[in-house]
mmCIF file of C-alpha atoms and ligand atoms in Angstrom:
data_model
loop_
_atom_site.group_PDB
_atom_site.id
_atom_site.type_symbol
_atom_site.label_atom_id
_atom_site.label_comp_id
_atom_site.label_asym_id
_atom_site.label_seq_id
_atom_site.Cartn_x
_atom_site.Cartn_y
_atom_site.Cartn_z
ATOM 1 C CA MET A 175 -0.004 -0.004 -0.003
ATOM 2 C CA LEU A 176 1.242 3.506 -0.805
ATOM 3 C CA PRO A 177 1.711 5.962 2.096
ATOM 4 C CA ASN A 178 -0.032 9.304 2.717
ATOM 5 C CA HIS A 179 3.206 11.038 3.597
ATOM 6 C CA VAL A 180 6.875 10.643 2.655
ATOM 7 C CA ARG A 181 9.821 12.382 4.309
ATOM 8 C CA ILE A 182 12.334 13.691 1.778
ATOM 9 C CA VAL A 183 15.944 13.969 2.959
ATOM 10 C CA GLU A 184 17.549 16.619 0.763
ATOM 11 C CA VAL A 185 21.222 15.761 0.182
ATOM 12 C CA GLY A 186 22.145 18.292 -2.542
ATOM 13 C CA ALA A 187 24.253 20.565 -0.357
ATOM 14 C CA ARG A 188 26.388 17.589 0.686
ATOM 15 C CA ASP A 189 26.213 14.742 -1.868
ATOM 16 C CA GLY A 190 25.684 17.280 -4.663
ATOM 17 C CA LEU A 191 28.444 19.735 -3.872
ATOM 18 C CA GLN A 192 31.030 17.138 -2.747
ATOM 19 C CA ASN A 193 31.226 15.963 -6.346
ATOM 20 C CA GLU A 194 31.601 19.310 -8.128
ATOM 21 C CA LYS A 195 34.918 19.796 -9.954
ATOM 22 C CA THR A 196 35.243 23.381 -8.784
ATOM 23 C CA ILE A 197 34.980 24.681 -5.245
ATOM 24 C CA ILE A 198 31.647 26.379 -4.766
ATOM 25 C CA PRO A 199 31.774 29.606 -2.709
ATOM 26 C CA THR A 200 30.582 29.225 0.872
ATOM 27 C CA SER A 201 28.027 31.998 0.318
ATOM 28 C CA VAL A 202 26.356 29.947 -2.454
ATOM 29 C CA LYS A 203 26.160 26.884 -0.175
ATOM 30 C CA ILE A 204 24.560 28.951 2.569
ATOM 31 C CA GLU A 205 22.066 30.498 0.170
ATOM 32 C CA LEU A 206 21.238 27.038 -1.221
ATOM 33 C CA ILE A 207 20.484 25.616 2.233
ATOM 34 C CA ASP A 208 18.361 28.633 3.215
ATOM 35 C CA ARG A 209 16.436 28.446 -0.072
ATOM 36 C CA LEU A 210 15.820 24.729 0.549
ATOM 37 C CA SER A 211 14.401 25.355 4.010
ATOM 38 C CA ALA A 212 12.103 28.004 2.479
ATOM 39 C CA CYS A 213 10.817 25.286 0.096
ATOM 40 C CA GLY A 214 9.451 23.355 3.073
ATOM 41 C CA LEU A 215 12.142 20.657 3.265
ATOM 42 C CA GLU A 216 12.376 19.342 6.804
ATOM 43 C CA CYS A 217 15.701 17.533 6.543
ATOM 44 C CA ILE A 218 18.599 19.193 4.728
ATOM 45 C CA GLU A 219 21.977 17.477 4.862
ATOM 46 C CA ALA A 220 24.225 20.495 4.957
ATOM 47 C CA SER A 221 27.883 19.387 4.716
ATOM 48 C CA SER A 222 30.536 16.862 5.804
ATOM 49 C CA PHE A 223 33.154 17.006 8.529
ATOM 50 C CA VAL A 224 35.497 14.655 6.635
ATOM 51 C CA SER A 225 39.146 15.154 5.873
ATOM 52 C CA PRO A 226 39.586 18.310 3.724
ATOM 53 C CA LYS A 227 42.372 16.462 1.913
ATOM 54 C CA TRP A 228 39.904 13.800 0.830
ATOM 55 C CA VAL A 229 37.005 16.107 0.002
ATOM 56 C CA PRO A 230 38.260 19.694 -0.430
ATOM 57 C CA GLN A 231 34.853 20.696 -1.835
ATOM 58 C CA LEU A 232 33.360 20.576 1.684
ATOM 59 C CA ALA A 233 36.342 21.921 3.670
ATOM 60 C CA ASP A 234 34.209 24.926 4.687
ATOM 61 C CA ALA A 235 31.663 22.894 6.728
ATOM 62 C CA GLU A 236 32.189 25.081 9.830
ATOM 63 C CA ALA A 237 31.573 28.282 7.858
ATOM 64 C CA VAL A 238 28.467 26.802 6.238
ATOM 65 C CA PHE A 239 26.963 25.910 9.622
ATOM 66 C CA ALA A 240 27.895 29.344 11.007
ATOM 67 C CA GLY A 241 26.213 31.077 8.051
ATOM 68 C CA ILE A 242 22.886 29.284 7.610
ATOM 69 C CA THR A 243 19.686 30.488 9.214
ATOM 70 C CA ARG A 244 18.351 27.465 11.064
ATOM 71 C CA LYS A 245 14.628 27.251 10.549
ATOM 72 C CA PRO A 246 12.818 25.820 13.590
ATOM 73 C CA GLY A 247 11.744 22.234 13.039
ATOM 74 C CA VAL A 248 14.294 21.612 10.269
ATOM 75 C CA ASP A 249 16.999 18.992 10.785
ATOM 76 C CA TYR A 250 20.445 19.872 9.331
ATOM 77 C CA PRO A 251 22.578 16.702 9.496
ATOM 78 C CA ALA A 252 26.266 16.493 8.561
ATOM 79 C CA LEU A 253 28.440 13.533 7.615
ATOM 80 C CA VAL A 254 30.990 12.470 10.214
ATOM 81 C CA PRO A 255 33.569 9.707 9.520
ATOM 82 C CA ASN A 256 35.348 9.571 12.894
ATOM 83 C CA MET A 257 35.758 11.218 16.311
ATOM 84 C CA GLN A 258 37.715 14.112 14.823
ATOM 85 C CA GLY A 259 34.782 14.847 12.543
ATOM 86 C CA TYR A 260 32.369 14.510 15.447
ATOM 87 C CA GLU A 261 34.279 17.068 17.543
ATOM 88 C CA ARG A 262 34.354 19.492 14.613
ATOM 89 C CA ALA A 263 30.652 19.009 13.966
ATOM 90 C CA ARG A 264 29.680 19.575 17.583
ATOM 91 C CA ALA A 265 31.860 22.680 17.840
ATOM 92 C CA ALA A 266 29.933 23.979 14.792
ATOM 93 C CA GLY A 267 26.624 23.421 16.614
ATOM 94 C CA VAL A 268 25.545 20.306 14.721
ATOM 95 C CA THR A 269 22.824 18.267 16.443
ATOM 96 C CA SER A 270 22.289 15.541 13.878
ATOM 97 C CA ILE A 271 24.991 13.465 12.199
ATOM 98 C CA ALA A 272 25.390 10.701 9.644
ATOM 99 C CA VAL A 273 28.046 7.998 9.779
ATOM 100 C CA PHE A 274 28.803 6.043 6.630
ATOM 101 C CA THR A 275 30.085 2.658 5.606
ATOM 102 C CA ALA A 276 29.364 0.209 2.783
ATOM 103 C CA ALA A 277 28.214 -3.297 2.000
ATOM 104 C CA SER A 278 31.352 -3.737 -0.125
ATOM 105 C CA GLU A 279 34.847 -3.940 1.375
ATOM 106 C CA ALA A 280 36.497 -2.661 -1.805
ATOM 107 C CA PHE A 281 34.430 0.543 -1.903
ATOM 108 C CA ASN A 282 34.911 1.197 1.800
ATOM 109 C CA GLN A 283 38.681 1.026 1.429
ATOM 110 C CA LYS A 284 38.623 3.576 -1.399
ATOM 111 C CA ASN A 285 36.122 5.878 0.308
ATOM 112 C CA ILE A 286 37.242 5.940 3.933
ATOM 113 C CA ASN A 287 40.449 3.902 3.932
ATOM 114 C CA ALA A 288 39.011 1.292 6.275
ATOM 115 C CA SER A 289 37.426 -2.148 6.217
ATOM 116 C CA ILE A 290 33.758 -2.437 7.173
ATOM 117 C CA ASP A 291 34.753 -3.752 10.626
ATOM 118 C CA GLU A 292 37.268 -0.963 11.158
ATOM 119 C CA SER A 293 34.724 1.674 10.161
ATOM 120 C CA ILE A 294 32.180 0.306 12.624
ATOM 121 C CA GLU A 295 34.831 0.306 15.393
ATOM 122 C CA ARG A 296 35.469 3.990 14.562
ATOM 123 C CA PHE A 297 31.776 4.752 14.864
ATOM 124 C CA ARG A 298 31.389 3.088 18.260
ATOM 125 C CA PRO A 299 32.843 5.954 20.366
ATOM 126 C CA VAL A 300 31.131 8.505 18.086
ATOM 127 C CA MET A 301 27.763 6.815 18.712
ATOM 128 C CA GLU A 302 28.384 6.676 22.461
ATOM 129 C CA ARG A 303 29.081 10.417 22.570
ATOM 130 C CA ALA A 304 26.143 11.142 20.281
ATOM 131 C CA HIS A 305 23.770 9.232 22.541
ATOM 132 C CA THR A 306 25.050 10.919 25.674
ATOM 133 C CA GLU A 307 24.683 14.319 24.000
ATOM 134 C CA GLY A 308 21.252 13.667 22.454
ATOM 135 C CA VAL A 309 22.567 13.862 18.874
ATOM 136 C CA ARG A 310 20.523 12.062 16.238
ATOM 137 C CA VAL A 311 22.506 9.563 14.128
ATOM 138 C CA ARG A 312 21.746 8.311 10.642
ATOM 139 C CA GLY A 313 23.816 5.502 9.169
ATOM 140 C CA TYR A 314 24.516 5.159 5.461
ATOM 141 C CA VAL A 315 25.176 1.820 3.818
ATOM 142 C CA SER A 316 26.669 2.372 0.356
ATOM 143 C CA THR A 317 26.862 0.037 -2.661
ATOM 144 C CA VAL A 318 23.651 -1.802 -1.738
ATOM 145 C CA LEU A 319 22.915 -2.749 -5.351
ATOM 146 C CA GLY A 320 26.395 -2.903 -6.826
ATOM 147 C CA CYS A 321 29.967 -1.740 -6.316
ATOM 148 C CA PRO A 322 32.251 -0.013 -8.831
ATOM 149 C CA TYR A 323 35.186 -2.172 -7.734
ATOM 150 C CA GLN A 324 33.673 -5.463 -6.564
ATOM 151 C CA GLY A 325 30.722 -5.668 -8.991
ATOM 152 C CA ALA A 326 27.742 -7.550 -7.562
ATOM 153 C CA VAL A 327 27.051 -7.154 -3.847
ATOM 154 C CA PRO A 328 25.228 -9.987 -2.063
ATOM 155 C CA VAL A 329 22.006 -8.885 -0.382
ATOM 156 C CA SER A 330 23.136 -10.791 2.724
ATOM 157 C CA ASP A 331 26.056 -8.323 3.067
ATOM 158 C CA VAL A 332 23.652 -5.368 2.901
ATOM 159 C CA VAL A 333 21.456 -6.960 5.570
ATOM 160 C CA ARG A 334 24.435 -7.750 7.840
ATOM 161 C CA VAL A 335 25.902 -4.215 7.708
ATOM 162 C CA SER A 336 22.490 -2.518 8.098
ATOM 163 C CA LYS A 337 21.711 -4.687 11.099
ATOM 164 C CA ARG A 338 25.049 -3.814 12.711
ATOM 165 C CA LEU A 339 24.518 -0.067 12.249
ATOM 166 C CA HIS A 340 21.032 -0.329 13.685
ATOM 167 C CA ALA A 341 22.242 -2.389 16.649
ATOM 168 C CA LEU A 342 24.949 0.227 17.235
ATOM 169 C CA GLY A 343 22.188 2.809 17.705
ATOM 170 C CA CYS A 344 21.597 4.491 14.339
ATOM 171 C CA ASP A 345 18.087 5.939 14.343
ATOM 172 C CA GLU A 346 17.782 5.601 10.585
ATOM 173 C CA ILE A 347 19.655 3.556 7.993
ATOM 174 C CA SER A 348 19.853 4.936 4.462
ATOM 175 C CA LEU A 349 20.406 2.294 1.799
ATOM 176 C CA GLY A 350 22.585 3.787 -0.948
ATOM 177 C CA ASP A 351 22.710 2.713 -4.566
ATOM 178 C CA THR A 352 25.946 4.664 -4.880
ATOM 179 C CA ILE A 353 26.491 4.066 -8.590
ATOM 180 C CA GLY A 354 22.847 3.902 -9.651
ATOM 181 C CA VAL A 355 22.913 0.420 -11.143
ATOM 182 C CA GLY A 356 19.818 -0.946 -9.369
ATOM 183 C CA THR A 357 16.538 -1.884 -11.035
ATOM 184 C CA PRO A 358 13.108 -2.011 -9.361
ATOM 185 C CA VAL A 359 12.667 -5.712 -8.642
ATOM 186 C CA LYS A 360 16.189 -5.984 -7.208
ATOM 187 C CA ALA A 361 15.796 -2.762 -5.221
ATOM 188 C CA ARG A 362 12.554 -4.007 -3.718
ATOM 189 C CA ALA A 363 13.994 -7.427 -2.887
ATOM 190 C CA MET A 364 16.991 -5.807 -1.180
ATOM 191 C CA LEU A 365 14.711 -3.532 0.893
ATOM 192 C CA HIS A 366 12.486 -6.490 1.737
ATOM 193 C CA ALA A 367 15.474 -8.465 3.004
ATOM 194 C CA VAL A 368 16.829 -5.585 5.119
ATOM 195 C CA SER A 369 13.398 -4.879 6.588
ATOM 196 C CA GLY A 370 13.386 -8.451 7.908
ATOM 197 C CA GLU A 371 16.149 -7.380 10.342
ATOM 198 C CA VAL A 372 15.720 -3.598 10.721
ATOM 199 C CA PRO A 373 12.237 -2.082 11.158
ATOM 200 C CA MET A 374 10.961 -0.502 7.933
ATOM 201 C CA LYS A 375 10.247 2.758 9.771
ATOM 202 C CA ALA A 376 13.994 3.066 10.422
ATOM 203 C CA LEU A 377 14.924 2.663 6.730
ATOM 204 C CA ALA A 378 15.485 5.177 3.919
ATOM 205 C CA VAL A 379 16.448 4.748 0.274
ATOM 206 C CA HIS A 380 19.148 6.745 -1.535
ATOM 207 C CA PHE A 381 19.286 6.293 -5.297
ATOM 208 C CA HIS A 382 21.816 7.747 -7.671
ATOM 209 C CA ASP A 383 20.343 7.990 -11.146
ATOM 210 C CA THR A 384 23.207 6.859 -13.361
ATOM 211 C CA TYR A 385 21.083 4.412 -15.351
ATOM 212 C CA ASP A 386 17.854 6.437 -15.132
ATOM 213 C CA GLN A 387 16.248 3.871 -12.814
ATOM 214 C CA ALA A 388 15.878 5.911 -9.653
ATOM 215 C CA LEU A 389 12.194 6.922 -9.841
ATOM 216 C CA ALA A 390 11.166 3.380 -10.772
ATOM 217 C CA ASN A 391 13.270 2.054 -7.882
ATOM 218 C CA ILE A 392 11.692 4.551 -5.478
ATOM 219 C CA TYR A 393 8.207 3.567 -6.587
ATOM 220 C CA ALA A 394 8.995 -0.111 -6.024
ATOM 221 C CA CYS A 395 10.408 0.643 -2.581
ATOM 222 C CA LEU A 396 7.364 2.768 -1.622
ATOM 223 C CA GLU A 397 5.190 -0.216 -2.473
ATOM 224 C CA GLU A 398 7.420 -2.319 -0.258
ATOM 225 C CA GLY A 399 6.811 0.101 2.611
ATOM 226 C CA VAL A 400 9.675 2.631 2.805
ATOM 227 C CA ARG A 401 8.648 6.120 3.955
ATOM 228 C CA VAL A 402 11.908 8.095 3.735
ATOM 229 C CA VAL A 403 13.526 9.004 0.411
ATOM 230 C CA ASP A 404 16.844 10.816 -0.164
ATOM 231 C CA SER A 405 17.145 13.117 -3.171
ATOM 232 C CA SER A 406 19.117 16.061 -4.394
ATOM 233 C CA VAL A 407 17.885 19.341 -5.824
ATOM 234 C CA SER A 408 18.709 19.669 -9.540
ATOM 235 C CA GLY A 409 19.932 16.047 -9.489
ATOM 236 C CA THR A 410 23.434 16.955 -8.363
ATOM 237 C CA GLY A 411 25.545 14.371 -6.613
ATOM 238 C CA GLY A 412 28.047 11.572 -6.782
ATOM 239 C CA CYS A 413 30.884 10.282 -4.695
ATOM 240 C CA PRO A 414 34.439 11.253 -5.639
ATOM 241 C CA TYR A 415 35.521 7.723 -4.625
ATOM 242 C CA ALA A 416 32.867 5.864 -6.644
ATOM 243 C CA LYS A 417 34.021 5.610 -10.233
ATOM 244 C CA GLY A 418 31.148 6.222 -12.662
ATOM 245 C CA ALA A 419 28.623 7.507 -10.130
ATOM 246 C CA THR A 420 26.465 10.359 -11.371
ATOM 247 C CA GLY A 421 23.931 12.510 -9.590
ATOM 248 C CA ASN A 422 21.223 11.581 -7.138
ATOM 249 C CA VAL A 423 17.645 11.439 -8.269
ATOM 250 C CA ALA A 424 16.402 15.050 -8.464
ATOM 251 C CA SER A 425 14.258 16.254 -5.565
ATOM 252 C CA GLU A 426 11.993 18.096 -8.005
ATOM 253 C CA ASP A 427 11.283 14.842 -9.875
ATOM 254 C CA VAL A 428 10.596 12.846 -6.703
ATOM 255 C CA THR A 429 8.335 15.591 -5.350
ATOM 256 C CA TYR A 430 6.433 15.784 -8.652
ATOM 257 C CA MET A 431 5.915 12.006 -8.695
ATOM 258 C CA LEU A 432 4.766 11.906 -5.062
ATOM 259 C CA GLN A 433 2.410 14.861 -5.499
ATOM 260 C CA GLY A 434 0.952 13.190 -8.581
ATOM 261 C CA MET A 435 0.225 10.109 -6.468
ATOM 262 C CA GLY A 436 -1.434 12.204 -3.744
ATOM 263 C CA ILE A 437 1.415 11.688 -1.287
ATOM 264 C CA GLU A 438 2.208 14.628 1.039
ATOM 265 C CA THR A 439 5.767 15.901 1.321
ATOM 266 C CA GLY A 440 5.261 19.397 2.740
ATOM 267 C CA ILE A 441 7.357 20.753 -0.162
ATOM 268 C CA ASP A 442 6.460 23.740 -2.351
ATOM 269 C CA LEU A 443 7.282 22.283 -5.778
ATOM 270 C CA ASP A 444 7.330 25.639 -7.595
ATOM 271 C CA LYS A 445 9.857 27.050 -5.136
ATOM 272 C CA LEU A 446 11.934 23.884 -5.377
ATOM 273 C CA ILE A 447 12.014 24.175 -9.177
ATOM 274 C CA GLU A 448 13.164 27.809 -8.857
ATOM 275 C CA THR A 449 15.863 26.695 -6.411
ATOM 276 C CA GLY A 450 17.024 23.911 -8.729
ATOM 277 C CA ALA A 451 17.187 26.302 -11.686
ATOM 278 C CA TRP A 452 19.072 28.846 -9.539
ATOM 279 C CA LEU A 453 21.565 26.160 -8.445
ATOM 280 C CA ALA A 454 22.146 25.018 -12.026
ATOM 281 C CA ARG A 455 23.015 28.625 -12.942
ATOM 282 C CA GLN A 456 25.419 28.849 -10.010
ATOM 283 C CA LEU A 457 27.114 25.608 -11.091
ATOM 284 C CA GLY A 458 27.132 26.716 -14.711
ATOM 285 C CA LYS A 459 25.586 23.496 -15.997
ATOM 286 C CA PRO A 460 22.154 22.308 -17.095
ATOM 287 C CA THR A 461 19.854 20.885 -14.457
ATOM 288 C CA SER A 462 19.451 17.100 -14.339
ATOM 289 C CA SER A 463 15.828 17.460 -13.221
ATOM 290 C CA ARG A 464 13.388 16.571 -15.972
ATOM 291 C CA VAL A 465 10.617 18.402 -14.120
ATOM 292 C CA THR A 466 12.636 21.615 -13.913
ATOM 293 C CA ARG A 467 13.528 21.363 -17.597
ATOM 294 C CA ALA A 468 9.880 20.825 -18.530
ATOM 295 C CA ARG A 469 8.670 23.735 -16.388
ATOM 296 C CA MET A 470 11.412 26.093 -17.477
ATOM 297 C CA GLY A 471 10.850 25.199 -21.130
ATOM 298 C CA GLU A 472 14.459 24.042 -21.502
HETATM 299 P P1 HMG B 194 42.877 8.579 6.557
HETATM 300 O O1 HMG B 194 43.851 9.295 5.666
HETATM 301 O O2 HMG B 194 42.934 7.098 6.669
HETATM 302 O O3 HMG B 194 42.777 9.234 8.021
HETATM 303 O O4 HMG B 194 41.403 9.009 6.070
HETATM 304 P P2 HMG B 194 43.788 9.516 9.160
HETATM 305 O O5 HMG B 194 43.034 9.348 10.434
HETATM 306 O O6 HMG B 194 45.082 8.782 8.934
HETATM 307 O O7 HMG B 194 44.070 11.074 8.963
HETATM 308 C C1 HMG B 194 44.765 11.611 7.853
HETATM 309 C C2 HMG B 194 44.718 13.132 7.914
HETATM 310 O O8 HMG B 194 43.357 13.578 7.822
HETATM 311 C C3 HMG B 194 45.236 13.697 9.214
HETATM 312 O O9 HMG B 194 45.786 14.978 8.920
HETATM 313 C C4 HMG B 194 43.986 13.905 10.044
HETATM 314 O O10 HMG B 194 44.121 14.935 10.994
HETATM 315 C C5 HMG B 194 42.991 14.329 8.981
HETATM 316 P P3 HMG B 194 47.388 15.184 8.741
HETATM 317 O O11 HMG B 194 47.964 14.679 10.023
HETATM 318 O O12 HMG B 194 47.763 14.341 7.537
HETATM 319 O O13 HMG B 194 47.494 16.652 8.522
HETATM 320 N N1 HMG B 194 41.623 14.000 9.340
HETATM 321 C C6 HMG B 194 40.623 14.903 9.405
HETATM 322 N N2 HMG B 194 40.601 16.235 9.219
HETATM 323 C C7 HMG B 194 39.404 16.862 9.392
HETATM 324 N N3 HMG B 194 38.257 16.210 9.723
HETATM 325 C C8 HMG B 194 38.246 14.872 9.928
HETATM 326 C C9 HMG B 194 39.474 14.181 9.770
HETATM 327 N N4 HMG B 194 39.796 12.865 9.895
HETATM 328 C C10 HMG B 194 41.111 12.780 9.631
HETATM 329 N N5 HMG B 194 37.121 14.248 10.248
HETATM 330 C C11 HMG B 194 39.097 9.499 6.498
HETATM 331 C C12 HMG B 194 40.252 8.515 6.705
HETATM 332 C C13 HMG B 194 37.828 8.791 6.918
HETATM 333 C C14 HMG B 194 39.335 10.749 7.334
HETATM 334 C C15 HMG B 194 39.045 9.894 4.991
HETATM 335 O O14 HMG B 194 39.074 8.717 4.233
HETATM 336 C C16 HMG B 194 37.847 10.693 4.626
HETATM 337 O O15 HMG B 194 37.665 11.819 5.072
HETATM 338 N N6 HMG B 194 36.993 10.146 3.757
HETATM 339 C C17 HMG B 194 35.742 10.811 3.369
HETATM 340 C C18 HMG B 194 35.317 10.374 2.015
HETATM 341 C C19 HMG B 194 33.978 11.001 1.706
HETATM 342 O O16 HMG B 194 33.564 11.997 2.261
HETATM 343 N N7 HMG B 194 33.281 10.403 0.725
HETATM 344 C C20 HMG B 194 31.984 10.903 0.289
HETATM 345 C C21 HMG B 194 30.909 10.680 1.296
HETATM 346 S S1 HMG B 194 30.231 9.044 1.251
HETATM 347 C C22 HMG B 194 29.055 9.084 -0.039
HETATM 348 O O17 HMG B 194 29.016 10.022 -0.778
HETATM 349 C C23 HMG B 194 28.044 7.971 -0.167
HETATM 350 C C24 HMG B 194 26.650 8.377 0.329
HETATM 351 O O18 HMG B 194 26.149 9.480 -0.407
HETATM 352 C C25 HMG B 194 25.693 7.181 0.168
HETATM 353 C C26 HMG B 194 25.733 6.560 -1.207
HETATM 354 O O19 HMG B 194 25.519 7.241 -2.201
HETATM 355 O O20 HMG B 194 25.984 5.340 -1.242
HETATM 356 C C27 HMG B 194 26.679 8.775 1.802
HETATM 357 MG MG1 MG B 195 25.207 9.370 -2.347
#
């Protein structure tokens, strides 16, 4: 059965901007996040407190958090890979974090220079501090439908890693098709398997749109029962350590599809389209959102 309401987690300011070739000015990032909150988005992933040597695009995370206008009721999570990142995030006033690992060993080594076990050991003290300090924690599992280095990823590995993150205390687990290779029946079967071990209400889906399958995958996962969907305004996104990954599914396109099915998101689609078009101009490239292109007559 389809839901009445879906929570969109907007990842454009993080997943989107981490993959841009050029460094985007901090003022543009701040304006983007404030525009997104004005669109009615309730969860806006704002930046990453990772090593600036690994992801120079987001080296200004502190300045971004200092500059945004926090709208009451809006959650502004940031990615944190280790205790150093946690300390930086907390000093910047962050109250909601995301830790990240993968279902594939090969990808994890390239992305965070650690095995899956090592990454989870790194998260343990971070989670303890987060719980003591009342900080919300999301956990990402990457490569849930395929890995750029390993190829196929067994569903049992996705289930095992998701279950460990949940047992460690992650409030929500986001299942990431990092390189966008998934198709609907496989996506649904993967979600079904994970939801056998982690409650569906604690799961989210995160589709990159490399093969143009993301909306179909989301629809299949909504039918399976997921209620939280990650997306990125203007379809920006990609991971610098995932060869061949393109943008996330565009938030405008997901919102349009959900509205068309009578599903509430709390988002003002017209404002979101304006924001996506504005961002595309800032980045100097065409939008990846089909809805924005259709509405803007492009
Ligand atoms: P490492 O080199 O193994 O770490 O990197 P290290 O502990 O040996 O530290 C090396 C240097 O980095 C040291 O500095 C540390 O101080 C510094 P030096 O002594 O050389 O001057 N350092 C830091 N500086 C600032 N903040 C920190 C921090 N940590 C260490 N937090 C590390 C390990 C995890 C740090 C690195 O691999 C890293 O930052 N990786 C991040 C990669 C990343 O951000 N990838 C994209 C996000 S994941 C994604 O996009 C997928 C997702 O969207 C879901 C999906 O699509 O599937 C979430
Ligand atoms: Mg991603």
